[in-house]
JSON list of N, CA and C in Angstrom, two decimals:
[
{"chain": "A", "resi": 21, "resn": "UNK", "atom": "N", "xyz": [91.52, 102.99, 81.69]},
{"chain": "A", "resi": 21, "resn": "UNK", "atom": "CA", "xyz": [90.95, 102.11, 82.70]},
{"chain": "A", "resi": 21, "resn": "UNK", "atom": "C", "xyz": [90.16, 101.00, 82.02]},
{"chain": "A", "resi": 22, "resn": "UNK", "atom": "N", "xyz": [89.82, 100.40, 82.66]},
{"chain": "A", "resi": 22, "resn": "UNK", "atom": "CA", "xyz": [88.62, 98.89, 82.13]},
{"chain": "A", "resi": 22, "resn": "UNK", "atom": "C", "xyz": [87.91, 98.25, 83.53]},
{"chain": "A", "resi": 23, "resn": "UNK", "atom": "N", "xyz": [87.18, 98.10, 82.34]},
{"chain": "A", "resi": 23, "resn": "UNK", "atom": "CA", "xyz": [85.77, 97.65, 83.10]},
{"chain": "A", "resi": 23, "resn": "UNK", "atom": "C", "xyz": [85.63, 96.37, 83.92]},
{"chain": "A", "resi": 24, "resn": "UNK", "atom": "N", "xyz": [85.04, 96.55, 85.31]},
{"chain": "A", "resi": 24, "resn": "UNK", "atom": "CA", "xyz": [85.41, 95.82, 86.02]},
{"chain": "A", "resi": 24, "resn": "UNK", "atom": "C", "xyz": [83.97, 94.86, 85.82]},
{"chain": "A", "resi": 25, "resn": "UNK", "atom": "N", "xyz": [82.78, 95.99, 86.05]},
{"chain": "A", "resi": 25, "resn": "UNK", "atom": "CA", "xyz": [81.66, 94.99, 85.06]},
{"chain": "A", "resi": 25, "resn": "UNK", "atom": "C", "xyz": [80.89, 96.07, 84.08]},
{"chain": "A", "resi": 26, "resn": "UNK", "atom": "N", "xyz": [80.39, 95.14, 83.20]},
{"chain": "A", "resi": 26, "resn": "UNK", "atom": "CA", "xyz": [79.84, 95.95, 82.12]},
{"chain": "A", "resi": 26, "resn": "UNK", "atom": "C", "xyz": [78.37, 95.72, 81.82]},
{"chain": "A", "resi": 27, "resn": "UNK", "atom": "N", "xyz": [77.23, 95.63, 81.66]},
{"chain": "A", "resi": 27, "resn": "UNK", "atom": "CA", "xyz": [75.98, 95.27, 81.42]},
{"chain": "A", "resi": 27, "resn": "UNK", "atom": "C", "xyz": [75.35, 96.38, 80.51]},
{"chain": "A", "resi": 28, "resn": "UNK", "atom": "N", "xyz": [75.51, 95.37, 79.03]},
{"chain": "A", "resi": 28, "resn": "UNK", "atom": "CA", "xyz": [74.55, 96.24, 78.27]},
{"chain": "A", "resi": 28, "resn": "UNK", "atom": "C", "xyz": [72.88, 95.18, 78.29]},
{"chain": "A", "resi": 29, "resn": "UNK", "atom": "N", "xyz": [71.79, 96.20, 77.72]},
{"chain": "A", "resi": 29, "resn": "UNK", "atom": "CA", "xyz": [70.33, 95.76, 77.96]},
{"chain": "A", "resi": 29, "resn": "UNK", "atom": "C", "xyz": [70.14, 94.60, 78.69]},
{"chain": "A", "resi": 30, "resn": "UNK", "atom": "N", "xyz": [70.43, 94.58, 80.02]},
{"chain": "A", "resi": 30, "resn": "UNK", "atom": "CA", "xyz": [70.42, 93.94, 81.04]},
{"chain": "A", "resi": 30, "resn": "UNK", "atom": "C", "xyz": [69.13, 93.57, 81.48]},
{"chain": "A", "resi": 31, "resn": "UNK", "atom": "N", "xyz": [68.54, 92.43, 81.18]},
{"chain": "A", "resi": 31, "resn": "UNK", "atom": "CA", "xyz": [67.00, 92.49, 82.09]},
{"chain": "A", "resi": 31, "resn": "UNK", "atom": "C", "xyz": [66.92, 91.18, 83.16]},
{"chain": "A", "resi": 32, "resn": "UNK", "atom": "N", "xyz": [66.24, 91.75, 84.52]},
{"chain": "A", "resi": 32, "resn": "UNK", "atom": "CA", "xyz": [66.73, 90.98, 85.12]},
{"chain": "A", "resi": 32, "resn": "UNK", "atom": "C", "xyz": [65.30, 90.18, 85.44]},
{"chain": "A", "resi": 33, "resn": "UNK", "atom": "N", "xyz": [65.41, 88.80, 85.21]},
{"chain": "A", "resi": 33, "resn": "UNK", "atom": "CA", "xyz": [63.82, 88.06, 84.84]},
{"chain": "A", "resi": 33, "resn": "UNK", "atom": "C", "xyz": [63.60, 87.78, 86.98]},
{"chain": "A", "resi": 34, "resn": "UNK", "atom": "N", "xyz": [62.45, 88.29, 87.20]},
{"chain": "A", "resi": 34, "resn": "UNK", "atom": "CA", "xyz": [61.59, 88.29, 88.68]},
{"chain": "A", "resi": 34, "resn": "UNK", "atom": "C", "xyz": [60.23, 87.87, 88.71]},
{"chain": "A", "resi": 35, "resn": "UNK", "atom": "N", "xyz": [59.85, 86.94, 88.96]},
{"chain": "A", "resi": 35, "resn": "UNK", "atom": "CA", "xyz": [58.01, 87.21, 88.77]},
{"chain": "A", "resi": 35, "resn": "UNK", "atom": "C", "xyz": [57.91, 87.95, 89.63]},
{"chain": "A", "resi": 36, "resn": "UNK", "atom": "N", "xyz": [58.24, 88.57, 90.67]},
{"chain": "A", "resi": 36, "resn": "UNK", "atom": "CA", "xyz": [57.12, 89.43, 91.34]},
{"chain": "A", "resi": 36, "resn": "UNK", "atom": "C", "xyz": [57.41, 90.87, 90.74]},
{"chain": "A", "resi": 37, "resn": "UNK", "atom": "N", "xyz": [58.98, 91.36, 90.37]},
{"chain": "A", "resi": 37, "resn": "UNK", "atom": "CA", "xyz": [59.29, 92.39, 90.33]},
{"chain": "A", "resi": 37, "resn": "UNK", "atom": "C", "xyz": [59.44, 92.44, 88.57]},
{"chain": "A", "resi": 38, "resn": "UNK", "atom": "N", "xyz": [59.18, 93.74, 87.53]},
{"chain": "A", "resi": 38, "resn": "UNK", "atom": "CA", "xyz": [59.13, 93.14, 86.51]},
{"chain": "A", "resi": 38, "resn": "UNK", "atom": "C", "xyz": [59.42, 94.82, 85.55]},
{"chain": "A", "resi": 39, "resn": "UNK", "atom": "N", "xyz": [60.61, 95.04, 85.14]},
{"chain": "A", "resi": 39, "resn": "UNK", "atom": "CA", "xyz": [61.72, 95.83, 84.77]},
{"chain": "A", "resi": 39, "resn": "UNK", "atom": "C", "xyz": [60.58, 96.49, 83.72]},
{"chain": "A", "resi": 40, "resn": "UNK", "atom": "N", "xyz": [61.19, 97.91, 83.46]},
{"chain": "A", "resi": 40, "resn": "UNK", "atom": "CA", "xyz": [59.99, 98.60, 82.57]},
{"chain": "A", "resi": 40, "resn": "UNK", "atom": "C", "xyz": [61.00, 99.34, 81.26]},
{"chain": "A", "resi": 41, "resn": "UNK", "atom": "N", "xyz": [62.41, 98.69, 81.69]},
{"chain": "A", "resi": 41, "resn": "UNK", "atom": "CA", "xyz": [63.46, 98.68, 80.24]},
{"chain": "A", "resi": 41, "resn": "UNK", "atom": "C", "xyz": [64.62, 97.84, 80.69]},
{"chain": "A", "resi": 42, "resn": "UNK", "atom": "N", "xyz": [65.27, 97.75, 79.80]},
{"chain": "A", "resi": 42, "resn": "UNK", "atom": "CA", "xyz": [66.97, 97.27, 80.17]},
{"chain": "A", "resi": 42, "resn": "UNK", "atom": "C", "xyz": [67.52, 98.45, 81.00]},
{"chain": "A", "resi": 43, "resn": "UNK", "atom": "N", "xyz": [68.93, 97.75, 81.35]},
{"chain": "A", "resi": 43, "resn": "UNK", "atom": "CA", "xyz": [69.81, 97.90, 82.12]},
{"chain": "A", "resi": 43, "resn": "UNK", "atom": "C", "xyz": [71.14, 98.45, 81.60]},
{"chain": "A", "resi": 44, "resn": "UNK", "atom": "N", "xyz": [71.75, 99.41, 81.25]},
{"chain": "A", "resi": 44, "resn": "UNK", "atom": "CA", "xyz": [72.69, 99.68, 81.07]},
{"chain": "A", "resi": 44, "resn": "UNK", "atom": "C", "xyz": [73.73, 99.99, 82.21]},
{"chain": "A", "resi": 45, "resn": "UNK", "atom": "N", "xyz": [75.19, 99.31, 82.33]},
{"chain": "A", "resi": 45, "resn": "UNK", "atom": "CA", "xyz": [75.53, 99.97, 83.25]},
{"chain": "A", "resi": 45, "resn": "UNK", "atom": "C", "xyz": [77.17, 99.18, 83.28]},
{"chain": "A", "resi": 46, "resn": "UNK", "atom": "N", "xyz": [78.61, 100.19, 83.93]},
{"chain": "A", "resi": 46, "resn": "UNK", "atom": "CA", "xyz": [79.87, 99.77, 83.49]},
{"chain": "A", "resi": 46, "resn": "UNK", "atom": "C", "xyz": [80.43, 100.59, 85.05]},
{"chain": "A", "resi": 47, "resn": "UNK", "atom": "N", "xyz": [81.11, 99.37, 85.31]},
{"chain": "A", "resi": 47, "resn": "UNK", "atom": "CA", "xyz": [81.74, 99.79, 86.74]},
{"chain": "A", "resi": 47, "resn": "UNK", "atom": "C", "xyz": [83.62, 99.79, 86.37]},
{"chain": "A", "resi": 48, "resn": "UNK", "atom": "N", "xyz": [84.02, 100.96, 85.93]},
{"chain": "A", "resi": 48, "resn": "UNK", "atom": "CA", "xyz": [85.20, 100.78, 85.88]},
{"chain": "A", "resi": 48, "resn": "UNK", "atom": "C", "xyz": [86.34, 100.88, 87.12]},
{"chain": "A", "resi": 49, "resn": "UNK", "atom": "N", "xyz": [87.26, 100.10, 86.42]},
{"chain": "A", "resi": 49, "resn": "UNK", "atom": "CA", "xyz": [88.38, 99.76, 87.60]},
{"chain": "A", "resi": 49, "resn": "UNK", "atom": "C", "xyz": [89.01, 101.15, 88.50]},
{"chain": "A", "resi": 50, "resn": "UNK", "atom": "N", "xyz": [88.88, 101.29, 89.61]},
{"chain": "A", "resi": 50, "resn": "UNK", "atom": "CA", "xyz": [88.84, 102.31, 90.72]},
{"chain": "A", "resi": 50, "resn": "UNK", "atom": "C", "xyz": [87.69, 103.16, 90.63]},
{"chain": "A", "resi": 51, "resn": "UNK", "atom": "N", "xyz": [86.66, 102.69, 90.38]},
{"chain": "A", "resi": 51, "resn": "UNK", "atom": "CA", "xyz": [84.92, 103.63, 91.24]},
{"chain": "A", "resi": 51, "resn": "UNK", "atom": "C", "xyz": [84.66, 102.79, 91.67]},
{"chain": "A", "resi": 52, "resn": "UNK", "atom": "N", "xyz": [83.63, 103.13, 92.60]},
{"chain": "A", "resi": 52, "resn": "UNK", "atom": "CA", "xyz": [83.23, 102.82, 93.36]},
{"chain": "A", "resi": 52, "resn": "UNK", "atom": "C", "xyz": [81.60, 102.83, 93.71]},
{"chain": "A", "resi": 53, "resn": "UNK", "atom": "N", "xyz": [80.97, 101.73, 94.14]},
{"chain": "A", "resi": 53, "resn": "UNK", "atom": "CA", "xyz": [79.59, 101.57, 94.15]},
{"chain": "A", "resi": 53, "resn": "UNK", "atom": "C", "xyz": [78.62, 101.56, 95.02]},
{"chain": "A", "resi": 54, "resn": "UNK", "atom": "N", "xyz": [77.75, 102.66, 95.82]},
{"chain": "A", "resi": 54, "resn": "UNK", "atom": "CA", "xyz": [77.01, 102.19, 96.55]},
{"chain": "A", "resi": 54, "resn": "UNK", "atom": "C", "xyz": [75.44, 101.94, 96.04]},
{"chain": "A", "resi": 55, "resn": "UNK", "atom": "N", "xyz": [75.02, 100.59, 96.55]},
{"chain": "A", "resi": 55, "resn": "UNK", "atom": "CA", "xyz": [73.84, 100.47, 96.27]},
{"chain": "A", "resi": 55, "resn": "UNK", "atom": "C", "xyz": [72.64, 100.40, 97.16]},
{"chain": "A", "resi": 56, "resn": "UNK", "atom": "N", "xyz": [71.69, 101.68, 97.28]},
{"chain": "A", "resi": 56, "resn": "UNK", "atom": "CA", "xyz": [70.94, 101.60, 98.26]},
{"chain": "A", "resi": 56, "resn": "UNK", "atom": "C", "xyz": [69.26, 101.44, 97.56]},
{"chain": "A", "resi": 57, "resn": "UNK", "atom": "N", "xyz": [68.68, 101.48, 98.66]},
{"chain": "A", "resi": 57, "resn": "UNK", "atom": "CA", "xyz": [67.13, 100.73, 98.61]},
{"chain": "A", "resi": 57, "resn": "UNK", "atom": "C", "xyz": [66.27, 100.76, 99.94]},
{"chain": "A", "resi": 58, "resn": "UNK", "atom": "N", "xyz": [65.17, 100.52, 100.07]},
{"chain": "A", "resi": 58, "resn": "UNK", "atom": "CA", "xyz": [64.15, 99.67, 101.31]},
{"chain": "A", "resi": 58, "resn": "UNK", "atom": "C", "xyz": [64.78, 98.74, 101.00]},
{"chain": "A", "resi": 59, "resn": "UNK", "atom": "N", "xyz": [64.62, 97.93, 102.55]},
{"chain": "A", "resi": 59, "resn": "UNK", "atom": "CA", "xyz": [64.81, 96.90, 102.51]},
{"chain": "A", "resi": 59, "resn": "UNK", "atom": "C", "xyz": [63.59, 95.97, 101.90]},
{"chain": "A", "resi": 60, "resn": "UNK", "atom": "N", "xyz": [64.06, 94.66, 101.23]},
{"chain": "A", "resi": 60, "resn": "UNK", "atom": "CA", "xyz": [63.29, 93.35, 100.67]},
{"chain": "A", "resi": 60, "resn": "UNK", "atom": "C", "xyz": [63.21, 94.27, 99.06]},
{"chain": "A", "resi": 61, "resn": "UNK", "atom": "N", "xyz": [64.50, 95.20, 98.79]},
{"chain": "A", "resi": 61, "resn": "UNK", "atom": "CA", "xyz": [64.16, 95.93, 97.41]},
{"chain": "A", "resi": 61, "resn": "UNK", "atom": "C", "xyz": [65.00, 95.27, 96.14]},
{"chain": "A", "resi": 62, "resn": "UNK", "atom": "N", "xyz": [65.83, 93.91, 96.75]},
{"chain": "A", "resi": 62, "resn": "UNK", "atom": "CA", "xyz": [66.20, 93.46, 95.65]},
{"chain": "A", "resi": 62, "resn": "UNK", "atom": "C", "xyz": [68.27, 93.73, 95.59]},
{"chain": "A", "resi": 63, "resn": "UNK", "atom": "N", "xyz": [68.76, 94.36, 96.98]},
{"chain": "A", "resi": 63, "resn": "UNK", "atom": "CA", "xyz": [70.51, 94.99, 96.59]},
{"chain": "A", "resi": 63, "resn": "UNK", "atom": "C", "xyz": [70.84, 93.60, 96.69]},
{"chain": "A", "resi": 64, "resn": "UNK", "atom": "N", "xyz": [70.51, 92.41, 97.66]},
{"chain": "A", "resi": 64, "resn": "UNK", "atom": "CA", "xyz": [71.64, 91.82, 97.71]},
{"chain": "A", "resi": 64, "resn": "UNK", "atom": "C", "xyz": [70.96, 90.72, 96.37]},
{"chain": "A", "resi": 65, "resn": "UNK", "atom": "N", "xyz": [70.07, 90.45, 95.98]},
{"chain": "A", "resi": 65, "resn": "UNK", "atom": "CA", "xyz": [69.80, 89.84, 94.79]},
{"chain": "A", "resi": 65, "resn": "UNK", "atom": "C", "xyz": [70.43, 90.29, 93.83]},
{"chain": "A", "resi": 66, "resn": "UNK", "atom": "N", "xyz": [70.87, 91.37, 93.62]},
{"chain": "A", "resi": 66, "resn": "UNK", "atom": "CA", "xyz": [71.54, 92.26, 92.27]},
{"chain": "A", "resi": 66, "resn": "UNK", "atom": "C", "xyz": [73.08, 92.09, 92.69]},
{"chain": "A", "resi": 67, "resn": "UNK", "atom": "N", "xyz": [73.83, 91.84, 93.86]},
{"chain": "A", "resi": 67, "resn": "UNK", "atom": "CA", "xyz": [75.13, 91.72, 94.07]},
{"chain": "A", "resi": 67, "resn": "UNK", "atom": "C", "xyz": [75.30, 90.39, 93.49]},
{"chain": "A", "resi": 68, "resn": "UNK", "atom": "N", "xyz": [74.48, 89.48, 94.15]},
{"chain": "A", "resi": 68, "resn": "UNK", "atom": "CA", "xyz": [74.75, 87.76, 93.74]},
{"chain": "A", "resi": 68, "resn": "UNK", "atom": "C", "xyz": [74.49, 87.93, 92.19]},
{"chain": "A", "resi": 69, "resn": "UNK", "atom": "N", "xyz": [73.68, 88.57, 91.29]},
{"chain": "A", "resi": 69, "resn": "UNK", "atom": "CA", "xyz": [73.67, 88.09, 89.85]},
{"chain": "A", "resi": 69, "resn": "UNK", "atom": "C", "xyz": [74.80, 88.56, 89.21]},
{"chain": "A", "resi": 70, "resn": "UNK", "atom": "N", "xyz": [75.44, 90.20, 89.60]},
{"chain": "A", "resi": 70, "resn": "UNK", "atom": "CA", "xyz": [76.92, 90.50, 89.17]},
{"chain": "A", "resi": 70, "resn": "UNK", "atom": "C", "xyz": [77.68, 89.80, 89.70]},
{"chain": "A", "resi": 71, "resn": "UNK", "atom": "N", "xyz": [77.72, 89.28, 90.78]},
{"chain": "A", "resi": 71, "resn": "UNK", "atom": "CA", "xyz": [79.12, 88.15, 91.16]},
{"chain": "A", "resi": 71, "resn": "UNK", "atom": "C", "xyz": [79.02, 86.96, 90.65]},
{"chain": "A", "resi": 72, "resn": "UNK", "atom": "N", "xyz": [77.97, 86.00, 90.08]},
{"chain": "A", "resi": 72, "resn": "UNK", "atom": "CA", "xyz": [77.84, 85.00, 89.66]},
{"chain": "A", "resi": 72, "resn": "UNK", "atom": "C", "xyz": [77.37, 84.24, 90.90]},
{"chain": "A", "resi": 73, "resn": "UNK", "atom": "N", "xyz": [77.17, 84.72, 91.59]},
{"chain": "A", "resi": 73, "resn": "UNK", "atom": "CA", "xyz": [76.54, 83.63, 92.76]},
{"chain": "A", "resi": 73, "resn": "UNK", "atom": "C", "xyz": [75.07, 83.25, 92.33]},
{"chain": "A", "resi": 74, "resn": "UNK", "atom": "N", "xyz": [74.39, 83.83, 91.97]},
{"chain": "A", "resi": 74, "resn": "UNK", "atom": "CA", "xyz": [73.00, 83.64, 91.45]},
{"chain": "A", "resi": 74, "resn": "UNK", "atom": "C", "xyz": [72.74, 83.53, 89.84]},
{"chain": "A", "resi": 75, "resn": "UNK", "atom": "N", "xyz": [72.11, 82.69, 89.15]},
{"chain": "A", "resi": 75, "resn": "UNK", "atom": "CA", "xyz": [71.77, 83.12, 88.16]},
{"chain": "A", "resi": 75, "resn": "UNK", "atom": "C", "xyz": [70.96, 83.88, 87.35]},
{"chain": "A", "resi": 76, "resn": "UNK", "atom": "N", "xyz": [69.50, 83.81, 88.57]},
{"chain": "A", "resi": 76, "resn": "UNK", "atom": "CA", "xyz": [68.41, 84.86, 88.28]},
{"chain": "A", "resi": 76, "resn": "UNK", "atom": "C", "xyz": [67.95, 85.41, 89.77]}
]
């Protein structure tokens, strides 16, 4: 299989919110992802930076 996304030491720059390590993480081709949270916790900010819609 291969990777549909891959993120090694991933940090994702927020002033309000502010990461306490990197990010490791590899979504290979046929899994599947749910991403949950409170709401105002940051899912759809983290969809737009893996899709490229956002830069930070």
């Amino acid at each position: 299989m291969s990777s549909l996304i891959h993120i090694t030491n991933g940090i994702i720059a927020n002033p309000i919110f502010q990461m306490t390590s990197p990010v490791n993480f590899n979504l290979e081709e046929g899994e599947q992802l749910a991403i949950i949270g409170a709401n105002a916790s940051g899912k759809s900010r983290f969809v737009d930076i893996l899709t490229g819609l956002r830069r930070r």
